PDB file of C-alpha atoms in Angstrom:
ATOM      1  CA  MET U  23      16.193 -28.098  15.920  1.00  0.00           C
ATOM      2  CA  VAL U  24      15.124 -25.958  18.874  1.00  0.00           C
ATOM      3  CA  VAL U  25      16.980 -23.007  17.389  1.00  0.00           C
ATOM      4  CA  SER U  26      15.284 -23.418  13.983  1.00  0.00           C
ATOM      5  CA  VAL U  27      11.829 -23.631  15.574  1.00  0.00           C
ATOM      6  CA  LEU U  28      12.470 -20.526  17.649  1.00  0.00           C
ATOM      7  CA  TYR U  29      13.770 -18.646  14.605  1.00  0.00           C
ATOM      8  CA  ALA U  30      10.676 -19.596  12.614  1.00  0.00           C
ATOM      9  CA  SER U  31       8.435 -18.362  15.408  1.00  0.00           C
ATOM     10  CA  ALA U  32      10.299 -15.052  15.381  1.00  0.00           C
ATOM     11  CA  ALA U  33       9.565 -14.446  11.696  1.00  0.00           C
ATOM     12  CA  GLN U  34       6.342 -12.436  11.624  1.00  0.00           C
ATOM     13  CA  ALA U  35       4.522 -10.210   9.128  1.00  0.00           C
ATOM     14  CA  VAL U  36       3.954  -6.486   9.357  1.00  0.00           C
ATOM     15  CA  THR U  37       1.483  -4.364   7.400  1.00  0.00           C
ATOM     16  CA  VAL U  38       2.666  -1.032   6.038  1.00  0.00           C
ATOM     17  CA  ASP U  39       0.909   1.721   4.088  1.00  0.00           C
ATOM     18  CA  LEU U  40       2.947   2.627   1.013  1.00  0.00           C
ATOM     19  CA  ILE U  41       0.916   5.807   0.401  1.00  0.00           C
ATOM     20  CA  THR U  42       2.056   9.086   1.955  1.00  0.00           C
ATOM     21  CA  ASN U  43      -0.590  11.557   3.138  1.00  0.00           C
ATOM     22  CA  GLY U  44      -3.483   9.484   1.820  1.00  0.00           C
ATOM     23  CA  ASP U  45      -5.923  11.295   4.107  1.00  0.00           C
ATOM     24  CA  PHE U  46      -4.595  14.772   3.163  1.00  0.00           C
ATOM     25  CA  GLU U  47      -4.616  15.773   6.803  1.00  0.00           C
ATOM     26  CA  THR U  48      -1.370  17.653   6.255  1.00  0.00           C
ATOM     27  CA  GLY U  49      -3.606  20.252   4.632  1.00  0.00           C
ATOM     28  CA  ASP U  50      -1.623  20.113   1.395  1.00  0.00           C
ATOM     29  CA  LEU U  51      -0.598  17.737  -1.398  1.00  0.00           C
ATOM     30  CA  THR U  52       2.558  16.423   0.283  1.00  0.00           C
ATOM     31  CA  GLY U  53       3.495  13.142  -1.407  1.00  0.00           C
ATOM     32  CA  TRP U  54       1.249  13.775  -4.406  1.00  0.00           C
ATOM     33  CA  ASN U  55       1.659  15.275  -7.854  1.00  0.00           C
ATOM     34  CA  SER U  56      -1.268  16.874  -9.662  1.00  0.00           C
ATOM     35  CA  THR U  57      -1.230  17.820 -13.348  1.00  0.00           C
ATOM     36  CA  SER U  58      -3.816  18.892 -15.890  1.00  0.00           C
ATOM     37  CA  THR U  59      -4.277  19.366 -19.613  1.00  0.00           C
ATOM     38  CA  ALA U  60      -6.121  21.885 -21.791  1.00  0.00           C
ATOM     39  CA  LEU U  61      -8.810  23.700 -19.768  1.00  0.00           C
ATOM     40  CA  ALA U  62      -8.829  21.273 -16.849  1.00  0.00           C
ATOM     41  CA  ASP U  63      -7.134  22.256 -13.607  1.00  0.00           C
ATOM     42  CA  ASP U  64      -5.185  20.416 -10.913  1.00  0.00           C
ATOM     43  CA  PHE U  65      -6.659  18.739  -7.861  1.00  0.00           C
ATOM     44  CA  GLN U  66      -7.049  21.157  -4.962  1.00  0.00           C
ATOM     45  CA  ILE U  67      -7.115  20.722  -1.197  1.00  0.00           C
ATOM     46  CA  ASN U  68     -10.643  21.080   0.145  1.00  0.00           C
ATOM     47  CA  ASN U  69     -11.429  21.983   3.750  1.00  0.00           C
ATOM     48  CA  GLY U  70     -15.096  22.619   3.097  1.00  0.00           C
ATOM     49  CA  ARG U  71     -14.521  26.126   1.838  1.00  0.00           C
ATOM     50  CA  PHE U  72     -13.108  25.304  -1.598  1.00  0.00           C
ATOM     51  CA  ASN U  73     -15.523  26.508  -4.284  1.00  0.00           C
ATOM     52  CA  PRO U  74     -14.634  24.907  -7.635  1.00  0.00           C
ATOM     53  CA  ARG U  75     -15.307  26.706 -10.874  1.00  0.00           C
ATOM     54  CA  GLY U  76     -18.477  25.549 -12.562  1.00  0.00           C
ATOM     55  CA  PRO U  77     -21.877  24.492 -11.193  1.00  0.00           C
ATOM     56  CA  THR U  78     -20.559  22.308  -8.325  1.00  0.00           C
ATOM     57  CA  ARG U  79     -20.849  24.081  -4.998  1.00  0.00           C
ATOM     58  CA  ARG U  80     -18.808  23.745  -1.821  1.00  0.00           C
ATOM     59  CA  VAL U  81     -18.879  20.327  -0.147  1.00  0.00           C
ATOM     60  CA  ASP U  82     -17.518  19.097   3.165  1.00  0.00           C
ATOM     61  CA  PRO U  83     -14.454  16.837   3.149  1.00  0.00           C
ATOM     62  CA  ILE U  84     -15.261  13.142   2.940  1.00  0.00           C
ATOM     63  CA  SER U  85     -13.591  12.573   6.309  1.00  0.00           C
ATOM     64  CA  GLY U  86     -11.369  14.503   8.682  1.00  0.00           C
ATOM     65  CA  ASN U  87     -10.509  18.116   7.973  1.00  0.00           C
ATOM     66  CA  TYR U  88      -9.359  17.778   4.360  1.00  0.00           C
ATOM     67  CA  ASP U  89      -9.831  15.887   1.114  1.00  0.00           C
ATOM     68  CA  VAL U  90      -9.025  16.818  -2.508  1.00  0.00           C
ATOM     69  CA  MET U  91     -11.216  17.819  -5.444  1.00  0.00           C
ATOM     70  CA  ASN U  92     -10.524  18.541  -9.099  1.00  0.00           C
ATOM     71  CA  GLU U  93     -11.882  21.489 -11.045  1.00  0.00           C
ATOM     72  CA  GLN U  94     -11.967  22.743 -14.642  1.00  0.00           C
ATOM     73  CA  THR U  95     -13.135  25.543 -16.878  1.00  0.00           C
ATOM     74  CA  GLY U  96     -13.576  23.289 -19.897  1.00  0.00           C
ATOM     75  CA  TYR U  97     -12.427  20.058 -21.502  1.00  0.00           C
ATOM     76  CA  GLY U  98      -9.241  18.303 -20.345  1.00  0.00           C
ATOM     77  CA  ILE U  99      -7.867  15.806 -17.841  1.00  0.00           C
ATOM     78  CA  SER U 100      -7.094  16.408 -14.164  1.00  0.00           C
ATOM     79  CA  THR U 101      -4.610  13.884 -12.738  1.00  0.00           C
ATOM     80  CA  LEU U 102      -3.486  13.028  -9.206  1.00  0.00           C
ATOM     81  CA  THR U 103      -0.520  10.654  -8.898  1.00  0.00           C
ATOM     82  CA  GLN U 104       1.722   9.138  -6.256  1.00  0.00           C
ATOM     83  CA  PHE U 105       4.619   6.722  -6.791  1.00  0.00           C
ATOM     84  CA  PHE U 106       5.855   4.226  -4.196  1.00  0.00           C
ATOM     85  CA  THR U 107       8.500   1.521  -3.854  1.00  0.00           C
ATOM     86  CA  VAL U 108       7.240  -2.056  -3.587  1.00  0.00           C
ATOM     87  CA  PRO U 109       8.930  -4.088  -0.809  1.00  0.00           C
ATOM     88  CA  ASP U 110      11.222  -6.968  -1.785  1.00  0.00           C
ATOM     89  CA  GLN U 111       8.680  -9.436  -0.412  1.00  0.00           C
ATOM     90  CA  VAL U 112       4.894  -9.071  -0.574  1.00  0.00           C
ATOM     91  CA  ILE U 113       2.472 -11.419   1.162  1.00  0.00           C
ATOM     92  CA  SER U 114      -0.663  -9.424   0.320  1.00  0.00           C
ATOM     93  CA  ALA U 115      -1.619  -5.976  -0.948  1.00  0.00           C
ATOM     94  CA  SER U 116      -4.905  -4.099  -0.605  1.00  0.00           C
ATOM     95  CA  PHE U 117      -5.637  -0.758  -2.252  1.00  0.00           C
ATOM     96  CA  ASN U 118      -8.337   1.374  -0.643  1.00  0.00           C
ATOM     97  CA  PHE U 119      -9.819   4.779  -1.377  1.00  0.00           C
ATOM     98  CA  THR U 120     -13.047   6.743  -0.981  1.00  0.00           C
ATOM     99  CA  TYR U 121     -14.495   8.953  -3.704  1.00  0.00           C
ATOM    100  CA  GLN U 122     -17.554  11.070  -4.353  1.00  0.00           C
ATOM    101  CA  LEU U 123     -18.417  12.847  -7.579  1.00  0.00           C
ATOM    102  CA  VAL U 124     -20.939  14.831  -9.540  1.00  0.00           C
ATOM    103  CA  ASN U 125     -21.135  14.740 -13.336  1.00  0.00           C
ATOM    104  CA  HIS U 126     -23.060  17.690 -14.780  1.00  0.00           C
ATOM    105  CA  TYR U 127     -23.147  16.389 -18.349  1.00  0.00           C
ATOM    106  CA  VAL U 128     -26.798  15.741 -19.212  1.00  0.00           C
ATOM    107  CA  LEU U 129     -26.031  12.493 -21.054  1.00  0.00           C
ATOM    108  CA  GLY U 130     -24.043  11.087 -18.155  1.00  0.00           C
ATOM    109  CA  PHE U 131     -20.742   9.232 -18.386  1.00  0.00           C
ATOM    110  CA  ASP U 132     -18.944   8.345 -21.577  1.00  0.00           C
ATOM    111  CA  ASP U 133     -15.974   5.963 -21.892  1.00  0.00           C
ATOM    112  CA  PRO U 134     -13.372   7.469 -22.004  1.00  0.00           C
ATOM    113  CA  ASN U 135     -14.330  11.062 -22.805  1.00  0.00           C
ATOM    114  CA  GLN U 136     -16.418  11.856 -19.709  1.00  0.00           C
ATOM    115  CA  GLN U 137     -15.004   9.558 -17.075  1.00  0.00           C
ATOM    116  CA  PHE U 138     -13.409   9.180 -13.645  1.00  0.00           C
ATOM    117  CA  ARG U 139     -10.841   6.375 -13.483  1.00  0.00           C
ATOM    118  CA  VAL U 140      -8.142   4.934 -11.229  1.00  0.00           C
ATOM    119  CA  SER U 141      -5.074   3.077 -12.502  1.00  0.00           C
ATOM    120  CA  LEU U 142      -1.993   1.251 -11.303  1.00  0.00           C
ATOM    121  CA  ILE U 143       0.941   2.562 -13.360  1.00  0.00           C
ATOM    122  CA  ASP U 144       4.634   1.814 -13.777  1.00  0.00           C
ATOM    123  CA  ASP U 145       7.447   4.284 -13.128  1.00  0.00           C
ATOM    124  CA  ALA U 146       7.118   5.642 -16.686  1.00  0.00           C
ATOM    125  CA  GLY U 147       3.399   6.331 -16.273  1.00  0.00           C
ATOM    126  CA  ALA U 148       2.189   3.426 -18.426  1.00  0.00           C
ATOM    127  CA  VAL U 149      -1.020   1.811 -17.196  1.00  0.00           C
ATOM    128  CA  ILE U 150      -0.519  -1.668 -15.729  1.00  0.00           C
ATOM    129  CA  SER U 151      -4.148  -2.088 -14.726  1.00  0.00           C
ATOM    130  CA  GLN U 152      -7.221   0.116 -14.703  1.00  0.00           C
ATOM    131  CA  ILE U 153      -8.513  -0.548 -11.222  1.00  0.00           C
ATOM    132  CA  PHE U 154     -11.767   1.390 -11.420  1.00  0.00           C
ATOM    133  CA  SER U 155     -13.677   3.575 -13.865  1.00  0.00           C
ATOM    134  CA  THR U 156     -17.141   5.048 -14.178  1.00  0.00           C
ATOM    135  CA  GLN U 157     -19.260   3.593 -16.952  1.00  0.00           C
ATOM    136  CA  PRO U 158     -22.154   4.795 -19.128  1.00  0.00           C
ATOM    137  CA  GLY U 159     -25.357   4.404 -17.164  1.00  0.00           C
ATOM    138  CA  ASP U 160     -23.761   5.014 -13.747  1.00  0.00           C
ATOM    139  CA  ALA U 161     -25.442   7.545 -11.485  1.00  0.00           C
ATOM    140  CA  SER U 162     -24.311  11.089 -12.248  1.00  0.00           C
ATOM    141  CA  VAL U 163     -24.209  12.004  -8.559  1.00  0.00           C
ATOM    142  CA  GLN U 164     -22.436   9.583  -6.245  1.00  0.00           C
ATOM    143  CA  GLY U 165     -21.970  10.154  -2.539  1.00  0.00           C
ATOM    144  CA  ALA U 166     -18.939   9.067  -0.535  1.00  0.00           C
ATOM    145  CA  THR U 167     -18.154   5.534  -1.708  1.00  0.00           C
ATOM    146  CA  PRO U 168     -15.328   3.476  -0.142  1.00  0.00           C
ATOM    147  CA  LEU U 169     -13.712   0.891  -2.425  1.00  0.00           C
ATOM    148  CA  SER U 170     -11.101  -1.803  -1.820  1.00  0.00           C
ATOM    149  CA  TYR U 171      -9.162  -3.898  -4.342  1.00  0.00           C
ATOM    150  CA  ASP U 172      -6.802  -6.848  -3.956  1.00  0.00           C
ATOM    151  CA  LEU U 173      -3.619  -5.955  -5.850  1.00  0.00           C
ATOM    152  CA  THR U 174      -1.475  -8.764  -4.427  1.00  0.00           C
ATOM    153  CA  SER U 175      -0.603 -10.346  -7.774  1.00  0.00           C
ATOM    154  CA  TYR U 176       0.441  -7.011  -9.304  1.00  0.00           C
ATOM    155  CA  LEU U 177       2.716  -6.018  -6.432  1.00  0.00           C
ATOM    156  CA  GLN U 178       4.198  -9.515  -6.154  1.00  0.00           C
ATOM    157  CA  ALA U 179       5.073  -9.243  -9.850  1.00  0.00           C
ATOM    158  CA  GLY U 180       6.704  -5.860  -9.196  1.00  0.00           C
ATOM    159  CA  VAL U 181       8.672  -6.471  -5.986  1.00  0.00           C
ATOM    160  CA  GLY U 182      11.499  -3.988  -5.530  1.00  0.00           C
ATOM    161  CA  SER U 183      10.225  -1.728  -8.321  1.00  0.00           C
ATOM    162  CA  THR U 184       8.565   1.680  -8.407  1.00  0.00           C
ATOM    163  CA  LEU U 185       4.842   1.721  -9.139  1.00  0.00           C
ATOM    164  CA  GLY U 186       2.200   4.419  -8.877  1.00  0.00           C
ATOM    165  CA  ILE U 187      -1.471   5.108  -8.278  1.00  0.00           C
ATOM    166  CA  GLN U 188      -3.119   7.581 -10.651  1.00  0.00           C
ATOM    167  CA  PHE U 189      -6.560   9.196 -10.497  1.00  0.00           C
ATOM    168  CA  ASP U 190      -7.898  10.804 -13.694  1.00  0.00           C
ATOM    169  CA  VAL U 191     -10.956  12.974 -14.257  1.00  0.00           C
ATOM    170  CA  GLU U 192     -11.504  13.418 -17.984  1.00  0.00           C
ATOM    171  CA  THR U 193     -14.109  15.938 -19.109  1.00  0.00           C
ATOM    172  CA  SER U 194     -14.827  16.398 -22.807  1.00  0.00           C
ATOM    173  CA  TYR U 195     -18.437  17.602 -22.669  1.00  0.00           C
ATOM    174  CA  TYR U 196     -19.198  19.420 -19.397  1.00  0.00           C
ATOM    175  CA  TYR U 197     -18.177  19.904 -15.787  1.00  0.00           C
ATOM    176  CA  MET U 198     -17.409  16.945 -13.530  1.00  0.00           C
ATOM    177  CA  ASN U 199     -15.880  17.043 -10.060  1.00  0.00           C
ATOM    178  CA  ALA U 200     -14.462  14.146  -8.058  1.00  0.00           C
ATOM    179  CA  SER U 201     -13.421  14.243  -4.407  1.00  0.00           C
ATOM    180  CA  LEU U 202     -10.891  11.758  -2.975  1.00  0.00           C
ATOM    181  CA  ASP U 203      -9.909  10.742   0.547  1.00  0.00           C
ATOM    182  CA  ASP U 204      -8.593   7.882   2.713  1.00  0.00           C
ATOM    183  CA  ILE U 205      -6.260   6.518   0.040  1.00  0.00           C
ATOM    184  CA  ALA U 206      -4.077   3.619   1.213  1.00  0.00           C
ATOM    185  CA  MET U 207      -1.934   0.822  -0.227  1.00  0.00           C
ATOM    186  CA  MET U 208      -1.735  -1.662   2.633  1.00  0.00           C
ATOM    187  CA  VAL U 209       1.000  -4.235   2.053  1.00  0.00           C
ATOM    188  CA  GLU U 210       1.761  -7.204   4.283  1.00  0.00           C
ATOM    189  CA  THR U 211       5.433  -8.106   4.207  1.00  0.00           C
ATOM    190  CA  PRO U 212       7.622 -10.483   6.266  1.00  0.00           C
ATOM    191  CA  ALA U 213       9.584  -9.033   9.158  1.00  0.00           C
ATOM    192  CA  THR U 214      12.014 -10.729  11.526  1.00  0.00           C
ATOM    193  CA  VAL U 215      11.178  -9.736  15.069  1.00  0.00           C
ATOM    194  CA  PRO U 216      14.089  -9.706  17.586  1.00  0.00           C
ATOM    195  CA  LEU U 217      13.818 -12.544  20.091  1.00  0.00           C
ATOM    196  CA  PRO U 218      13.375 -11.586  23.768  1.00  0.00           C
ATOM    197  CA  ALA U 219      16.480 -11.660  25.959  1.00  0.00           C
ATOM    198  CA  SER U 220      15.026 -14.561  27.950  1.00  0.00           C
ATOM    199  CA  VAL U 221      14.925 -16.690  24.804  1.00  0.00           C
ATOM    200  CA  TRP U 222      18.515 -15.866  23.953  1.00  0.00           C
ATOM    201  CA  MET U 223      19.509 -16.838  27.514  1.00  0.00           C
ATOM    202  CA  MET U 224      17.714 -20.149  27.071  1.00  0.00           C
ATOM    203  CA  LEU U 225      19.520 -20.714  23.769  1.00  0.00           C
ATOM    204  CA  ALA U 226      22.830 -19.905  25.455  1.00  0.00           C
ATOM    205  CA  GLY U 227      21.986 -22.388  28.196  1.00  0.00           C
ATOM    206  CA  LEU U 228      21.156 -25.065  25.642  1.00  0.00           C
ATOM    207  CA  GLY U 229      24.465 -24.411  23.897  1.00  0.00           C
ATOM    208  CA  LEU U 230      26.392 -24.682  27.166  1.00  0.00           C
ATOM    209  CA  PHE U 231      24.536 -27.864  28.067  1.00  0.00           C
ATOM    210  CA  ALA U 232      25.364 -29.376  24.694  1.00  0.00           C
ATOM    211  CA  ALA U 233      29.003 -28.370  25.054  1.00  0.00           C
ATOM    212  CA  LEU U 234      29.234 -29.973  28.512  1.00  0.00           C
ATOM    213  CA  GLY U 235      27.616 -33.147  27.238  1.00  0.00           C
ATOM    214  CA  TRP U 236      30.075 -33.350  24.356  1.00  0.00           C
ATOM    215  CA  SER U 237      33.004 -32.705  26.706  1.00  0.00           C
ATOM    216  CA  ARG U 238      31.868 -35.489  29.007  1.00  0.00           C
ATOM    217  CA  LYS U 239      31.415 -37.860  26.072  1.00  0.00           C
ATOM    218  CA  VAL U 240      34.937 -37.128  24.824  1.00  0.00           C
ATOM    219  CA  ARG U 241      36.384 -37.515  28.312  1.00  0.00           C
ATOM    220  CA  ASN U 242      34.618 -40.844  28.876  1.00  0.00           C
ATOM    221  CA  GLY U 243      35.841 -42.055  25.521  1.00  0.00           C
ATOM    222  CA  ALA U 244      39.392 -41.167  26.477  1.00  0.00           C
ATOM    223  CA  ASP U 245      39.071 -43.016  29.799  1.00  0.00           C
ATOM    224  CA  ILE U 246      37.890 -46.158  28.010  1.00  0.00           C
ATOM    225  CA  ALA U 247      40.709 -45.918  25.494  1.00  0.00           C
ATOM    226  CA  ASN U 248      43.289 -45.708  28.304  1.00  0.00           C
ATOM    227  CA  CYS U 249      42.003 -48.719  30.259  1.00  0.00           C
ATOM    228  CA  ASP U 250      44.200 -51.846  30.378  1.00  0.00           C
ATOM    229  CA  GLY U 251      42.792 -54.910  28.713  1.00  0.00           C
ATOM    230  CA  PRO U 252      41.626 -57.974  30.679  1.00  0.00           C
ATOM    231  CA  VAL U 253      44.349 -59.737  32.697  1.00  0.00           C
ATOM    232  CA  ALA U 254      44.930 -63.362  31.727  1.00  0.00           C
ATOM    233  CA  ALA U 255      44.362 -65.835  34.483  1.00  0.00           C
TER     234      ALA U 255
END
């Protein structure tokens, strides 16, 4: 019983970030894959000196020394993706990112033709859930906005599998630029923490004590068994 209690107390949870280089402070796209279609272009590292094509001017990184920004010369989709392996056990999962954007289309956002969106995808690229998207009527200029989403149920359903986070900027009418930074998938998962040496010594002592007690019990039983019965008067 003591051993089981001590083992239970040694089982703790750790929180790990499944995203690599989510702050882009490597100064490159390590861990990420960027693609584009038609006249859109890939996401680019921005250190404050990146000047995207179109009417958007240079902007400082959202935080730190670097973030990323898409660009285009016309219609198309710019995509930024990273895949990760879900742990075998998931207690909780929180997805966080910060974005800022400017949409130069005079009529604003359109679903889905003039839109910024974020999705959880499977290993084949199919959308499991659209986590976030701009909507008609949203402000065309949005400053740095941190967002956080509870994805526990999705990652618990996908334990041990490969999933991905995908950012899309789709422009069908006019220029739109989105910046991204501080991307993280924080997952809490069980972890067995090694017991301190002092605890193992205590357990060893308890085992020795139990062994001695059993030995004495056996010995006493043998003594009783070997005793002569009562002598008749």
